[in-house]
């Protein structure tokens, strides 16, 4: 029996499933809390150009450290921390901040596709248990099919995920 060759990049099926989940969450954010956010004084008086103001990505990137479940944070080049923070505060009031935090974490995960082990470790430690697993602390509003697909992929890759986590801790 021939051994399956392991690639260095993240598995295509998991990348695609995460892209679907991120798209679902993006739609939730853009068509619900973002619509109401655009009516707030913070949004109206931000001093940002209309072109940038109407682009949800402008408001959905740049997580302040104190809001992330893992305590890590990034502010991406050209996007104001204050814009993200304002939208996050709005989402907290609407009890939908978990979706915005997931969007950020999924964006971070996309940057790891070329390193399979880091991708698995990040997915297993920062994404799946905090956002996808049922009853997780920051469970996102995914349709059952997407959640089931991601759970199935998590189970399918469990052995390799555990190896990646152990390696990330130097075990």
PDB file of C-alpha atoms in Angstrom:
ATOM      1  CA  UNK A   1       0.000   0.000   0.000  1.00  0.00           C
ATOM      2  CA  UNK A   2       1.419   3.363  -1.043  1.00  0.00           C
ATOM      3  CA  UNK A   3       1.809   6.074   1.562  1.00  0.00           C
ATOM      4  CA  UNK A   4      -0.188   9.253   1.038  1.00  0.00           C
ATOM      5  CA  UNK A   5       2.150  12.133   0.399  1.00  0.00           C
ATOM      6  CA  UNK A   6       1.686  14.944   2.914  1.00  0.00           C
ATOM      7  CA  UNK A   7       1.889  18.408   1.458  1.00  0.00           C
ATOM      8  CA  UNK A   8       3.295  21.431   3.225  1.00  0.00           C
ATOM      9  CA  UNK A   9       0.199  23.544   2.554  1.00  0.00           C
ATOM     10  CA  UNK A  10      -3.086  23.411   4.400  1.00  0.00           C
ATOM     11  CA  UNK A  11      -5.632  20.905   3.067  1.00  0.00           C
ATOM     12  CA  UNK A  12      -7.806  22.270   0.281  1.00  0.00           C
ATOM     13  CA  UNK A  13     -11.034  20.887   1.759  1.00  0.00           C
ATOM     14  CA  UNK A  14     -10.488  22.707   5.056  1.00  0.00           C
ATOM     15  CA  UNK A  15      -9.441  25.930   3.302  1.00  0.00           C
ATOM     16  CA  UNK A  16     -12.623  25.826   1.207  1.00  0.00           C
ATOM     17  CA  UNK A  17     -14.864  25.042   4.197  1.00  0.00           C
ATOM     18  CA  UNK A  18     -13.359  27.937   6.165  1.00  0.00           C
ATOM     19  CA  UNK A  19     -13.898  30.254   3.187  1.00  0.00           C
ATOM     20  CA  UNK A  20     -17.577  29.279   3.109  1.00  0.00           C
ATOM     21  CA  UNK A  21     -17.913  29.864   6.857  1.00  0.00           C
ATOM     22  CA  UNK A  22     -16.188  33.249   6.598  1.00  0.00           C
ATOM     23  CA  UNK A  23     -18.503  34.238   3.743  1.00  0.00           C
ATOM     24  CA  UNK A  24     -21.570  33.269   5.805  1.00  0.00           C
ATOM     25  CA  UNK A  25     -20.367  35.370   8.723  1.00  0.00           C
ATOM     26  CA  UNK A  26     -19.487  38.276   6.432  1.00  0.00           C
ATOM     27  CA  UNK A  27     -23.051  38.260   5.091  1.00  0.00           C
ATOM     28  CA  UNK A  28     -24.429  38.223   8.638  1.00  0.00           C
ATOM     29  CA  UNK A  29     -22.256  41.174   9.623  1.00  0.00           C
ATOM     30  CA  UNK A  30     -22.849  43.240   6.493  1.00  0.00           C
ATOM     31  CA  UNK A  31     -26.603  42.729   6.262  1.00  0.00           C
ATOM     32  CA  UNK A  32     -27.432  43.065   9.927  1.00  0.00           C
ATOM     33  CA  UNK A  33     -25.219  44.900  12.438  1.00  0.00           C
ATOM     34  CA  UNK A  34     -23.327  46.878   9.788  1.00  0.00           C
ATOM     35  CA  UNK A  35     -26.582  48.323   8.414  1.00  0.00           C
ATOM     36  CA  UNK A  36     -27.516  49.596  11.877  1.00  0.00           C
ATOM     37  CA  UNK A  37     -23.941  50.698  12.590  1.00  0.00           C
ATOM     38  CA  UNK A  38     -24.108  53.005   9.562  1.00  0.00           C
ATOM     39  CA  UNK A  39     -26.895  54.917  11.341  1.00  0.00           C
ATOM     40  CA  UNK A  40     -24.837  55.656  14.462  1.00  0.00           C
ATOM     41  CA  UNK A  41     -23.135  58.951  15.257  1.00  0.00           C
ATOM     42  CA  UNK A  42     -19.772  57.190  15.552  1.00  0.00           C
ATOM     43  CA  UNK A  43     -20.054  56.066  11.952  1.00  0.00           C
ATOM     44  CA  UNK A  44     -21.454  59.358  10.651  1.00  0.00           C
ATOM     45  CA  UNK A  45     -18.892  61.533  12.453  1.00  0.00           C
ATOM     46  CA  UNK A  46     -15.834  59.369  11.807  1.00  0.00           C
ATOM     47  CA  UNK A  47     -14.217  61.751   9.331  1.00  0.00           C
ATOM     48  CA  UNK A  48     -13.561  58.833   6.969  1.00  0.00           C
ATOM     49  CA  UNK A  49     -14.182  59.171   3.217  1.00  0.00           C
ATOM     50  CA  UNK A  50     -17.562  57.862   1.985  1.00  0.00           C
ATOM     51  CA  UNK A  51     -15.825  55.283  -0.221  1.00  0.00           C
ATOM     52  CA  UNK A  52     -14.010  53.775   2.785  1.00  0.00           C
ATOM     53  CA  UNK A  53     -17.018  54.183   5.068  1.00  0.00           C
ATOM     54  CA  UNK A  54     -19.222  52.093   2.793  1.00  0.00           C
ATOM     55  CA  UNK A  55     -16.695  49.268   2.633  1.00  0.00           C
ATOM     56  CA  UNK A  56     -17.400  46.877   5.542  1.00  0.00           C
ATOM     57  CA  UNK A  57     -13.841  45.516   5.361  1.00  0.00           C
ATOM     58  CA  UNK A  58     -12.656  48.939   6.488  1.00  0.00           C
ATOM     59  CA  UNK A  59     -14.502  48.439   9.781  1.00  0.00           C
ATOM     60  CA  UNK A  60     -13.992  44.680  10.167  1.00  0.00           C
ATOM     61  CA  UNK A  61     -10.185  44.434  10.403  1.00  0.00           C
ATOM     62  CA  UNK A  62      -7.769  45.392  13.189  1.00  0.00           C
ATOM     63  CA  UNK A  63      -8.643  43.700  16.452  1.00  0.00           C
ATOM     64  CA  UNK A  64      -7.528  45.435  19.666  1.00  0.00           C
ATOM     65  CA  UNK A  65      -5.731  42.916  21.914  1.00  0.00           C
ATOM     66  CA  UNK A  66      -8.167  43.215  24.809  1.00  0.00           C
ATOM     67  CA  UNK A  67     -11.100  41.964  22.723  1.00  0.00           C
ATOM     68  CA  UNK A  68      -9.666  38.706  21.437  1.00  0.00           C
ATOM     69  CA  UNK A  69     -10.329  35.452  23.241  1.00  0.00           C
ATOM     70  CA  UNK A  70      -6.675  34.467  22.865  1.00  0.00           C
ATOM     71  CA  UNK A  71      -5.363  37.882  23.922  1.00  0.00           C
ATOM     72  CA  UNK A  72      -3.534  38.345  20.626  1.00  0.00           C
ATOM     73  CA  UNK A  73      -4.223  41.152  18.203  1.00  0.00           C
ATOM     74  CA  UNK A  74      -3.219  42.755  14.963  1.00  0.00           C
ATOM     75  CA  UNK A  75      -3.864  46.087  13.356  1.00  0.00           C
ATOM     76  CA  UNK A  76      -3.577  45.824   9.622  1.00  0.00           C
ATOM     77  CA  UNK A  77      -1.781  48.440   7.566  1.00  0.00           C
ATOM     78  CA  UNK A  78      -3.963  51.346   6.492  1.00  0.00           C
ATOM     79  CA  UNK A  79      -6.970  50.443   8.633  1.00  0.00           C
ATOM     80  CA  UNK A  80      -7.688  52.367  11.823  1.00  0.00           C
ATOM     81  CA  UNK A  81      -7.886  50.534  15.108  1.00  0.00           C
ATOM     82  CA  UNK A  82     -10.573  52.984  16.179  1.00  0.00           C
ATOM     83  CA  UNK A  83     -12.889  52.059  13.274  1.00  0.00           C
ATOM     84  CA  UNK A  84     -12.742  48.393  14.147  1.00  0.00           C
ATOM     85  CA  UNK A  85     -13.114  49.111  17.844  1.00  0.00           C
ATOM     86  CA  UNK A  86     -16.197  51.245  17.183  1.00  0.00           C
ATOM     87  CA  UNK A  87     -17.800  48.502  15.084  1.00  0.00           C
ATOM     88  CA  UNK A  88     -16.890  45.881  17.684  1.00  0.00           C
ATOM     89  CA  UNK A  89     -18.511  47.957  20.431  1.00  0.00           C
ATOM     90  CA  UNK A  90     -21.625  48.208  18.273  1.00  0.00           C
ATOM     91  CA  UNK A  91     -21.609  44.438  17.704  1.00  0.00           C
ATOM     92  CA  UNK A  92     -21.222  43.844  21.445  1.00  0.00           C
ATOM     93  CA  UNK A  93     -24.371  45.889  22.069  1.00  0.00           C
ATOM     94  CA  UNK A  94     -26.146  43.753  19.468  1.00  0.00           C
ATOM     95  CA  UNK A  95     -24.706  40.547  20.919  1.00  0.00           C
ATOM     96  CA  UNK A  96     -22.922  39.651  17.684  1.00  0.00           C
ATOM     97  CA  UNK A  97     -19.271  40.362  18.507  1.00  0.00           C
ATOM     98  CA  UNK A  98     -18.378  36.660  18.194  1.00  0.00           C
ATOM     99  CA  UNK A  99     -19.037  36.918  14.469  1.00  0.00           C
ATOM    100  CA  UNK A 100     -16.709  39.887  14.042  1.00  0.00           C
ATOM    101  CA  UNK A 101     -13.991  38.206  16.114  1.00  0.00           C
ATOM    102  CA  UNK A 102     -14.359  35.033  14.019  1.00  0.00           C
ATOM    103  CA  UNK A 103     -14.052  37.088  10.828  1.00  0.00           C
ATOM    104  CA  UNK A 104     -10.743  38.428  12.102  1.00  0.00           C
ATOM    105  CA  UNK A 105      -9.473  35.002  13.173  1.00  0.00           C
ATOM    106  CA  UNK A 106     -10.484  33.478   9.810  1.00  0.00           C
ATOM    107  CA  UNK A 107      -8.545  36.280   8.098  1.00  0.00           C
ATOM    108  CA  UNK A 108      -5.523  35.415  10.263  1.00  0.00           C
ATOM    109  CA  UNK A 109      -5.915  31.718   9.353  1.00  0.00           C
ATOM    110  CA  UNK A 110      -5.874  32.542   5.628  1.00  0.00           C
ATOM    111  CA  UNK A 111      -2.346  33.888   6.066  1.00  0.00           C
ATOM    112  CA  UNK A 112      -1.158  30.442   7.196  1.00  0.00           C
ATOM    113  CA  UNK A 113      -2.242  28.323   4.199  1.00  0.00           C
ATOM    114  CA  UNK A 114       1.362  27.773   3.121  1.00  0.00           C
ATOM    115  CA  UNK A 115       2.312  26.219   6.458  1.00  0.00           C
ATOM    116  CA  UNK A 116       0.167  23.144   7.095  1.00  0.00           C
ATOM    117  CA  UNK A 117       1.299  22.620  10.705  1.00  0.00           C
ATOM    118  CA  UNK A 118       0.723  26.225  11.762  1.00  0.00           C
ATOM    119  CA  UNK A 119      -2.626  26.189   9.932  1.00  0.00           C
ATOM    120  CA  UNK A 120      -3.752  23.050  11.790  1.00  0.00           C
ATOM    121  CA  UNK A 121      -2.509  24.317  15.152  1.00  0.00           C
ATOM    122  CA  UNK A 122      -4.225  27.693  14.733  1.00  0.00           C
ATOM    123  CA  UNK A 123      -7.453  26.073  13.509  1.00  0.00           C
ATOM    124  CA  UNK A 124      -7.475  23.559  16.359  1.00  0.00           C
ATOM    125  CA  UNK A 125      -6.592  25.992  19.139  1.00  0.00           C
ATOM    126  CA  UNK A 126      -8.038  29.360  18.078  1.00  0.00           C
ATOM    127  CA  UNK A 127     -10.863  28.665  15.649  1.00  0.00           C
ATOM    128  CA  UNK A 128     -12.603  25.335  16.173  1.00  0.00           C
ATOM    129  CA  UNK A 129     -12.955  25.209  19.977  1.00  0.00           C
ATOM    130  CA  UNK A 130     -13.769  28.917  20.361  1.00  0.00           C
ATOM    131  CA  UNK A 131     -16.071  29.558  17.389  1.00  0.00           C
ATOM    132  CA  UNK A 132     -17.265  26.390  15.626  1.00  0.00           C
ATOM    133  CA  UNK A 133     -17.786  23.732  18.292  1.00  0.00           C
ATOM    134  CA  UNK A 134     -21.345  23.676  19.608  1.00  0.00           C
ATOM    135  CA  UNK A 135     -21.681  25.633  22.864  1.00  0.00           C
ATOM    136  CA  UNK A 136     -18.202  27.168  22.468  1.00  0.00           C
ATOM    137  CA  UNK A 137     -17.478  30.470  24.211  1.00  0.00           C
ATOM    138  CA  UNK A 138     -17.677  32.527  20.991  1.00  0.00           C
ATOM    139  CA  UNK A 139     -19.894  30.232  18.926  1.00  0.00           C
ATOM    140  CA  UNK A 140     -20.728  31.752  15.551  1.00  0.00           C
ATOM    141  CA  UNK A 141     -24.024  31.624  13.697  1.00  0.00           C
ATOM    142  CA  UNK A 142     -23.223  29.071  10.990  1.00  0.00           C
ATOM    143  CA  UNK A 143     -25.804  27.073   9.098  1.00  0.00           C
ATOM    144  CA  UNK A 144     -25.815  23.418  10.167  1.00  0.00           C
ATOM    145  CA  UNK A 145     -24.256  22.198   6.903  1.00  0.00           C
ATOM    146  CA  UNK A 146     -21.193  24.415   7.292  1.00  0.00           C
ATOM    147  CA  UNK A 147     -20.756  23.563  10.971  1.00  0.00           C
ATOM    148  CA  UNK A 148     -21.115  19.835  10.220  1.00  0.00           C
ATOM    149  CA  UNK A 149     -18.585  20.051   7.372  1.00  0.00           C
ATOM    150  CA  UNK A 150     -16.015  21.815   9.568  1.00  0.00           C
ATOM    151  CA  UNK A 151     -16.616  19.386  12.435  1.00  0.00           C
ATOM    152  CA  UNK A 152     -16.200  16.448  10.055  1.00  0.00           C
ATOM    153  CA  UNK A 153     -12.955  17.890   8.686  1.00  0.00           C
ATOM    154  CA  UNK A 154     -11.705  18.532  12.210  1.00  0.00           C
ATOM    155  CA  UNK A 155     -12.380  14.871  13.028  1.00  0.00           C
ATOM    156  CA  UNK A 156     -10.873  13.654   9.717  1.00  0.00           C
ATOM    157  CA  UNK A 157      -7.617  15.524  10.339  1.00  0.00           C
ATOM    158  CA  UNK A 158      -7.547  14.992  14.114  1.00  0.00           C
ATOM    159  CA  UNK A 159      -4.342  12.919  14.179  1.00  0.00           C
ATOM    160  CA  UNK A 160      -2.408  15.444  12.081  1.00  0.00           C
ATOM    161  CA  UNK A 161      -3.913  18.320  14.094  1.00  0.00           C
ATOM    162  CA  UNK A 162      -2.709  16.752  17.355  1.00  0.00           C
ATOM    163  CA  UNK A 163       0.777  16.303  15.869  1.00  0.00           C
ATOM    164  CA  UNK A 164       0.842  19.965  14.794  1.00  0.00           C
ATOM    165  CA  UNK A 165      -0.240  21.133  18.251  1.00  0.00           C
ATOM    166  CA  UNK A 166       2.338  18.942  19.985  1.00  0.00           C
ATOM    167  CA  UNK A 167       5.042  20.244  17.642  1.00  0.00           C
ATOM    168  CA  UNK A 168       4.010  23.866  18.244  1.00  0.00           C
ATOM    169  CA  UNK A 169       4.619  23.285  21.959  1.00  0.00           C
ATOM    170  CA  UNK A 170       7.909  21.520  21.273  1.00  0.00           C
ATOM    171  CA  UNK A 171       6.737  18.113  22.469  1.00  0.00           C
TER     172      UNK A 171
END
